[in-house]
Amino acid sequence: MRLSMLGAALACGDGGKERVRIADVTADAAARANEGAVDETSLARATGGGAYTVSDAATPGVIVGRVTGATARDTMITPTKDVEVCSPFSESVVASTNGGVGNVAVWLVGVASGPRDDAPRRAKLTLNGCRLDPRMQRVALGGTLLVNGRDAMMSRLQFTAVGAGETTRATLLFSDVGQVVPTSTAAATPALVRVSDDLHPWVRAWLIVSPHPFAAVTAADGTFRFDHVPPGKYQLVIWHEHLGVQRTAVRVEPNVQTNVEMAY
């Protein structure tokens, strides 16, 4: 990994205003971890093995990141079942604008304490037109997911924790238009959770259930941001369903913005 530090240390400028030092972190090809299935323990042990405690750092840092390296790719889905409901549609396999990569799950490993997680305690997932929306989202640990089925067909959604020894967390059945089914077991413990329909194999979505606030989904331009990060050394993990997983070491210093760029 190439690490460069830019700017001056935190100091008082004109009028007593503070200036914040900027740190840049670039993960080059030689430092990339092997791509493949995400380690199921990565989110489960994202706090370093213990429980996450709420404690505000006196001088937290900021991580501003971007994931790049993949061009936009679409695929045409032609359903083979329930075709009176499931019309052919185009699906974004890799969402990308301005060279960034969207729908990438990002999280820090090794954060034992920090601010309270402000993720909504209720999240929504919609099955409409034989596809799930949103494709990737973060769900608060212990939160409730409200799944809305808008298709006039039988669907059986499976919520599965990804990794070695995959386990099904919940199974939801849908048969009526407008049916809303809540589930709390999908986000009961930290994990990357795959949502699939075993009656319609092209239906797919993903949930990030993190034990701390430092998890995100990249925008289409590949950007993400973590505020109020306690100073320390962490591992940054990125994961995309088609591009795989990568990891890099990140050091956060007090009152410093750390810029991270990783490329597939």
mmCIF file of C-alpha atoms in Angstrom:
data_model
loop_
_atom_site.group_PDB
_atom_site.id
_atom_site.type_symbol
_atom_site.label_atom_id
_atom_site.label_comp_id
_atom_site.label_asym_id
_atom_site.label_seq_id
_atom_site.Cartn_x
_atom_site.Cartn_y
_atom_site.Cartn_z
ATOM 1 C CA MET A 1 0.000 0.000 0.000
ATOM 2 C CA ARG A 2 1.229 3.485 -0.820
ATOM 3 C CA LEU A 3 0.581 5.947 1.981
ATOM 4 C CA SER A 4 1.042 9.658 1.546
ATOM 5 C CA MET A 5 0.313 12.382 4.041
ATOM 6 C CA LEU A 6 -0.636 15.772 2.686
ATOM 7 C CA GLY A 7 -1.068 19.076 4.419
ATOM 8 C CA ALA A 8 -0.092 20.435 7.782
ATOM 9 C CA ALA A 9 -0.920 19.198 11.240
ATOM 10 C CA LEU A 10 -3.937 20.585 13.023
ATOM 11 C CA ALA A 11 -3.123 24.156 13.937
ATOM 12 C CA CYS A 12 -4.700 27.506 14.623
ATOM 13 C CA GLY A 13 -4.987 29.776 11.603
ATOM 14 C CA ASP A 14 -6.269 33.289 11.140
ATOM 15 C CA GLY A 15 -8.872 34.249 13.698
ATOM 16 C CA GLY A 16 -8.126 31.150 15.749
ATOM 17 C CA LYS A 17 -9.826 28.827 13.239
ATOM 18 C CA GLU A 18 -8.606 25.252 13.105
ATOM 19 C CA ARG A 19 -7.110 23.694 9.984
ATOM 20 C CA VAL A 20 -7.455 19.948 9.499
ATOM 21 C CA ARG A 21 -4.663 17.867 8.041
ATOM 22 C CA ILE A 22 -5.567 15.622 5.091
ATOM 23 C CA ALA A 23 -4.223 12.069 4.748
ATOM 24 C CA ASP A 24 -4.374 10.066 1.512
ATOM 25 C CA VAL A 25 -4.356 6.259 1.373
ATOM 26 C CA THR A 26 -4.158 4.460 -1.985
ATOM 27 C CA ALA A 27 -4.367 0.659 -2.256
ATOM 28 C CA ASP A 28 -2.278 -0.392 -5.260
ATOM 29 C CA ALA A 29 -2.480 -3.739 -7.061
ATOM 30 C CA ALA A 30 0.319 -5.340 -5.038
ATOM 31 C CA ALA A 31 -1.483 -4.639 -1.748
ATOM 32 C CA ARG A 32 -4.898 -5.961 -2.761
ATOM 33 C CA ALA A 33 -6.293 -8.956 -0.956
ATOM 34 C CA ASN A 34 -7.530 -11.927 -2.936
ATOM 35 C CA GLU A 35 -11.011 -11.522 -4.320
ATOM 36 C CA GLY A 36 -13.629 -14.097 -3.472
ATOM 37 C CA ALA A 37 -16.422 -14.795 -1.006
ATOM 38 C CA VAL A 38 -16.529 -12.484 1.960
ATOM 39 C CA ASP A 39 -15.393 -13.993 5.258
ATOM 40 C CA GLU A 40 -18.515 -14.407 7.348
ATOM 41 C CA THR A 41 -16.582 -13.398 10.480
ATOM 42 C CA SER A 42 -15.556 -10.043 9.007
ATOM 43 C CA LEU A 43 -18.773 -8.314 10.035
ATOM 44 C CA ALA A 44 -19.427 -10.571 13.014
ATOM 45 C CA ARG A 45 -16.064 -9.543 14.455
ATOM 46 C CA ALA A 46 -15.998 -6.006 13.128
ATOM 47 C CA THR A 47 -15.627 -4.715 16.694
ATOM 48 C CA GLY A 48 -12.547 -6.854 17.244
ATOM 49 C CA GLY A 49 -14.397 -9.690 18.961
ATOM 50 C CA GLY A 50 -16.206 -7.898 21.772
ATOM 51 C CA ALA A 51 -19.383 -5.880 22.069
ATOM 52 C CA TYR A 52 -19.472 -2.387 20.595
ATOM 53 C CA THR A 53 -19.718 0.334 23.235
ATOM 54 C CA VAL A 54 -21.038 3.860 22.737
ATOM 55 C CA SER A 55 -18.333 6.362 23.624
ATOM 56 C CA ASP A 56 -17.631 9.644 21.844
ATOM 57 C CA ALA A 57 -13.966 10.195 20.985
ATOM 58 C CA ALA A 58 -12.608 13.600 21.995
ATOM 59 C CA THR A 59 -10.763 14.094 18.689
ATOM 60 C CA PRO A 60 -12.267 11.764 16.067
ATOM 61 C CA GLY A 61 -11.155 11.506 12.470
ATOM 62 C CA VAL A 62 -12.976 11.174 9.176
ATOM 63 C CA ILE A 63 -12.667 8.618 6.373
ATOM 64 C CA VAL A 64 -13.629 9.745 2.875
ATOM 65 C CA GLY A 65 -13.389 6.965 0.326
ATOM 66 C CA ARG A 66 -13.999 5.969 -3.256
ATOM 67 C CA VAL A 67 -14.117 2.601 -5.030
ATOM 68 C CA THR A 68 -13.103 2.626 -8.693
ATOM 69 C CA GLY A 69 -11.877 0.338 -11.448
ATOM 70 C CA ALA A 70 -14.987 -1.148 -13.068
ATOM 71 C CA THR A 71 -17.074 0.048 -15.993
ATOM 72 C CA ALA A 72 -20.862 0.006 -15.955
ATOM 73 C CA ARG A 73 -22.367 -3.315 -17.047
ATOM 74 C CA ASP A 74 -26.000 -4.205 -17.605
ATOM 75 C CA THR A 75 -27.589 -7.560 -18.256
ATOM 76 C CA MET A 76 -30.955 -8.502 -19.710
ATOM 77 C CA ILE A 77 -33.105 -10.694 -17.452
ATOM 78 C CA THR A 78 -35.663 -12.867 -19.240
ATOM 79 C CA PRO A 79 -37.867 -14.570 -16.614
ATOM 80 C CA THR A 80 -38.847 -18.178 -17.267
ATOM 81 C CA LYS A 81 -41.606 -18.424 -14.680
ATOM 82 C CA ASP A 82 -44.713 -16.331 -13.913
ATOM 83 C CA VAL A 83 -44.118 -14.546 -17.212
ATOM 84 C CA GLU A 84 -47.551 -12.886 -17.013
ATOM 85 C CA VAL A 85 -46.136 -10.922 -14.049
ATOM 86 C CA CYS A 86 -42.391 -11.031 -14.674
ATOM 87 C CA SER A 87 -41.618 -9.116 -17.855
ATOM 88 C CA PRO A 88 -38.052 -9.029 -19.267
ATOM 89 C CA PHE A 89 -36.002 -6.189 -17.810
ATOM 90 C CA SER A 90 -32.496 -4.763 -17.854
ATOM 91 C CA GLU A 91 -30.540 -4.980 -14.608
ATOM 92 C CA SER A 92 -27.412 -3.078 -13.636
ATOM 93 C CA VAL A 93 -24.793 -5.731 -12.832
ATOM 94 C CA VAL A 94 -22.205 -3.057 -12.032
ATOM 95 C CA ALA A 95 -23.530 0.424 -11.322
ATOM 96 C CA SER A 96 -20.894 2.976 -12.298
ATOM 97 C CA THR A 97 -20.629 6.681 -13.038
ATOM 98 C CA ASN A 98 -17.463 8.737 -13.513
ATOM 99 C CA GLY A 99 -15.291 5.647 -13.080
ATOM 100 C CA GLY A 100 -16.683 4.764 -9.663
ATOM 101 C CA VAL A 101 -18.362 1.539 -8.570
ATOM 102 C CA GLY A 102 -21.738 1.709 -6.877
ATOM 103 C CA ASN A 103 -23.554 -0.803 -4.662
ATOM 104 C CA VAL A 104 -20.325 -1.808 -2.931
ATOM 105 C CA ALA A 105 -20.606 -2.788 0.729
ATOM 106 C CA VAL A 106 -17.956 -1.034 2.833
ATOM 107 C CA TRP A 107 -17.176 -1.492 6.504
ATOM 108 C CA LEU A 108 -14.418 -1.112 9.088
ATOM 109 C CA VAL A 109 -13.064 -3.999 11.150
ATOM 110 C CA GLY A 110 -11.577 -3.366 14.590
ATOM 111 C CA VAL A 111 -13.780 -0.540 15.900
ATOM 112 C CA ALA A 112 -14.589 -1.370 19.525
ATOM 113 C CA SER A 113 -16.249 1.901 20.517
ATOM 114 C CA GLY A 114 -17.577 5.086 19.030
ATOM 115 C CA PRO A 115 -20.770 7.062 18.410
ATOM 116 C CA ARG A 116 -24.254 5.621 18.577
ATOM 117 C CA ASP A 117 -25.491 4.035 15.363
ATOM 118 C CA ASP A 118 -28.033 6.381 13.791
ATOM 119 C CA ALA A 119 -29.256 3.890 11.174
ATOM 120 C CA PRO A 120 -33.080 3.708 11.062
ATOM 121 C CA ARG A 121 -34.534 0.935 13.195
ATOM 122 C CA ARG A 122 -36.909 0.112 10.353
ATOM 123 C CA ALA A 123 -35.862 -0.527 6.765
ATOM 124 C CA LYS A 124 -37.872 -1.380 3.658
ATOM 125 C CA LEU A 125 -37.415 -3.914 0.894
ATOM 126 C CA THR A 126 -39.832 -4.075 -2.037
ATOM 127 C CA LEU A 127 -40.511 -6.975 -4.409
ATOM 128 C CA ASN A 128 -41.972 -5.391 -7.528
ATOM 129 C CA GLY A 129 -41.775 -6.500 -11.155
ATOM 130 C CA CYS A 130 -39.892 -9.641 -10.106
ATOM 131 C CA ARG A 131 -36.991 -7.675 -8.681
ATOM 132 C CA LEU A 132 -35.999 -6.468 -5.223
ATOM 133 C CA ASP A 133 -35.326 -2.833 -4.424
ATOM 134 C CA PRO A 134 -32.969 -1.606 -3.112
ATOM 135 C CA ARG A 135 -30.332 -4.011 -4.370
ATOM 136 C CA MET A 136 -28.005 -3.277 -1.440
ATOM 137 C CA GLN A 137 -28.767 -1.515 1.846
ATOM 138 C CA ARG A 138 -27.581 -1.221 5.419
ATOM 139 C CA VAL A 139 -29.953 -2.434 8.123
ATOM 140 C CA ALA A 140 -29.450 -1.522 11.781
ATOM 141 C CA LEU A 141 -28.386 -4.348 14.067
ATOM 142 C CA GLY A 142 -31.536 -5.668 15.732
ATOM 143 C CA GLY A 143 -33.703 -3.601 13.415
ATOM 144 C CA THR A 144 -36.869 -4.653 11.596
ATOM 145 C CA LEU A 145 -37.075 -5.124 7.849
ATOM 146 C CA LEU A 146 -40.485 -4.516 6.263
ATOM 147 C CA VAL A 147 -40.801 -6.499 3.035
ATOM 148 C CA ASN A 148 -43.533 -5.404 0.640
ATOM 149 C CA GLY A 149 -44.659 -7.874 -2.027
ATOM 150 C CA ARG A 150 -46.348 -6.100 -4.953
ATOM 151 C CA ASP A 151 -46.368 -8.986 -7.449
ATOM 152 C CA ALA A 152 -49.403 -11.204 -8.041
ATOM 153 C CA MET A 153 -47.494 -14.465 -7.726
ATOM 154 C CA MET A 154 -46.126 -16.875 -5.161
ATOM 155 C CA SER A 155 -42.669 -15.909 -3.851
ATOM 156 C CA ARG A 156 -40.498 -17.454 -1.141
ATOM 157 C CA LEU A 157 -37.759 -15.109 0.019
ATOM 158 C CA GLN A 158 -34.775 -16.607 1.822
ATOM 159 C CA PHE A 159 -32.506 -14.498 4.062
ATOM 160 C CA THR A 160 -29.095 -16.174 4.299
ATOM 161 C CA ALA A 161 -25.951 -15.089 6.160
ATOM 162 C CA VAL A 162 -23.090 -15.232 3.647
ATOM 163 C CA GLY A 163 -19.908 -17.192 4.342
ATOM 164 C CA ALA A 164 -18.691 -20.663 5.225
ATOM 165 C CA GLY A 165 -21.502 -22.734 6.685
ATOM 166 C CA GLU A 166 -24.214 -20.421 5.365
ATOM 167 C CA THR A 167 -27.345 -20.393 7.497
ATOM 168 C CA THR A 168 -30.860 -19.285 6.626
ATOM 169 C CA ARG A 169 -32.108 -16.602 9.014
ATOM 170 C CA ALA A 170 -35.647 -16.232 7.751
ATOM 171 C CA THR A 171 -38.071 -17.449 5.088
ATOM 172 C CA LEU A 172 -40.927 -15.157 4.028
ATOM 173 C CA LEU A 173 -43.838 -16.294 1.844
ATOM 174 C CA PHE A 174 -45.752 -13.929 -0.447
ATOM 175 C CA SER A 175 -48.897 -14.594 -2.441
ATOM 176 C CA ASP A 176 -51.025 -11.422 -2.309
ATOM 177 C CA VAL A 177 -50.436 -8.041 -3.933
ATOM 178 C CA GLY A 178 -49.638 -5.423 -1.294
ATOM 179 C CA GLN A 179 -48.673 -7.962 1.346
ATOM 180 C CA VAL A 180 -46.214 -6.546 3.913
ATOM 181 C CA VAL A 181 -44.250 -8.981 6.060
ATOM 182 C CA PRO A 182 -41.861 -7.814 8.818
ATOM 183 C CA THR A 183 -38.772 -9.735 9.900
ATOM 184 C CA SER A 184 -36.398 -9.009 12.779
ATOM 185 C CA THR A 185 -34.345 -12.200 12.542
ATOM 186 C CA ALA A 186 -32.665 -11.075 9.303
ATOM 187 C CA ALA A 187 -30.772 -8.380 11.235
ATOM 188 C CA ALA A 188 -30.527 -10.130 14.601
ATOM 189 C CA THR A 189 -26.710 -10.466 14.460
ATOM 190 C CA PRO A 190 -23.964 -8.874 12.308
ATOM 191 C CA ALA A 191 -23.537 -10.386 8.840
ATOM 192 C CA LEU A 192 -23.743 -9.803 5.133
ATOM 193 C CA VAL A 193 -27.164 -11.244 4.305
ATOM 194 C CA ARG A 194 -28.234 -12.450 0.877
ATOM 195 C CA VAL A 195 -31.922 -12.179 -0.024
ATOM 196 C CA SER A 196 -33.052 -14.607 -2.719
ATOM 197 C CA ASP A 197 -36.247 -16.153 -4.056
ATOM 198 C CA ASP A 198 -35.926 -19.904 -4.539
ATOM 199 C CA LEU A 199 -38.959 -19.805 -6.877
ATOM 200 C CA HIS A 200 -37.430 -17.068 -9.050
ATOM 201 C CA PRO A 201 -33.611 -17.472 -9.051
ATOM 202 C CA TRP A 202 -32.868 -14.103 -10.674
ATOM 203 C CA VAL A 203 -34.371 -12.201 -7.706
ATOM 204 C CA ARG A 204 -31.568 -10.937 -5.448
ATOM 205 C CA ALA A 205 -30.746 -8.281 -2.830
ATOM 206 C CA TRP A 206 -28.209 -7.792 -0.019
ATOM 207 C CA LEU A 207 -28.315 -6.483 3.543
ATOM 208 C CA ILE A 208 -25.342 -5.156 5.530
ATOM 209 C CA VAL A 209 -25.905 -5.756 9.236
ATOM 210 C CA SER A 210 -23.044 -4.087 11.094
ATOM 211 C CA PRO A 211 -22.350 -3.984 14.857
ATOM 212 C CA HIS A 212 -21.200 -0.353 14.573
ATOM 213 C CA PRO A 213 -22.031 2.752 12.493
ATOM 214 C CA PHE A 214 -19.023 2.442 10.184
ATOM 215 C CA ALA A 215 -20.639 0.539 7.329
ATOM 216 C CA ALA A 216 -22.021 1.951 4.101
ATOM 217 C CA VAL A 217 -23.091 1.343 0.512
ATOM 218 C CA THR A 218 -21.182 3.286 -2.134
ATOM 219 C CA ALA A 219 -23.005 5.707 -4.405
ATOM 220 C CA ALA A 220 -22.890 5.134 -8.171
ATOM 221 C CA ASP A 221 -19.693 7.216 -8.339
ATOM 222 C CA GLY A 222 -18.065 4.900 -5.787
ATOM 223 C CA THR A 223 -17.979 7.368 -2.898
ATOM 224 C CA PHE A 224 -18.591 6.777 0.812
ATOM 225 C CA ARG A 225 -17.838 8.603 4.057
ATOM 226 C CA PHE A 226 -17.422 7.722 7.751
ATOM 227 C CA ASP A 227 -17.597 10.572 10.274
ATOM 228 C CA HIS A 228 -16.607 10.586 13.963
ATOM 229 C CA VAL A 229 -14.191 7.649 13.613
ATOM 230 C CA PRO A 230 -12.159 7.027 16.805
ATOM 231 C CA PRO A 231 -8.409 7.289 16.146
ATOM 232 C CA GLY A 232 -6.768 3.926 15.593
ATOM 233 C CA LYS A 233 -5.656 1.283 13.098
ATOM 234 C CA TYR A 234 -8.397 -0.584 11.254
ATOM 235 C CA GLN A 235 -9.047 -2.850 8.326
ATOM 236 C CA LEU A 236 -11.288 -1.499 5.589
ATOM 237 C CA VAL A 237 -13.287 -4.117 3.698
ATOM 238 C CA ILE A 238 -15.097 -3.631 0.408
ATOM 239 C CA TRP A 239 -17.363 -6.229 -1.190
ATOM 240 C CA HIS A 240 -19.311 -6.366 -4.449
ATOM 241 C CA GLU A 241 -21.475 -9.283 -5.505
ATOM 242 C CA HIS A 242 -19.752 -9.582 -8.909
ATOM 243 C CA LEU A 243 -16.299 -8.120 -8.219
ATOM 244 C CA GLY A 244 -15.450 -9.833 -4.931
ATOM 245 C CA VAL A 245 -13.847 -8.696 -1.684
ATOM 246 C CA GLN A 246 -10.792 -6.565 -0.943
ATOM 247 C CA ARG A 247 -9.183 -5.332 2.255
ATOM 248 C CA THR A 248 -6.694 -2.647 3.142
ATOM 249 C CA ALA A 249 -5.219 -1.241 6.349
ATOM 250 C CA VAL A 250 -6.325 2.260 7.335
ATOM 251 C CA ARG A 251 -4.935 4.442 10.100
ATOM 252 C CA VAL A 252 -7.161 7.201 11.480
ATOM 253 C CA GLU A 253 -5.493 10.014 13.385
ATOM 254 C CA PRO A 254 -7.118 12.665 15.604
ATOM 255 C CA ASN A 255 -8.710 15.523 13.652
ATOM 256 C CA VAL A 256 -7.472 14.105 10.360
ATOM 257 C CA GLN A 257 -9.427 13.353 7.201
ATOM 258 C CA THR A 258 -8.137 10.121 5.683
ATOM 259 C CA ASN A 259 -8.830 9.706 1.973
ATOM 260 C CA VAL A 260 -9.005 6.095 0.807
ATOM 261 C CA GLU A 261 -9.196 4.935 -2.800
ATOM 262 C CA MET A 262 -9.489 1.255 -3.703
ATOM 263 C CA ALA A 263 -9.790 -0.162 -7.191
ATOM 264 C CA TYR A 264 -11.071 -3.432 -8.613
#
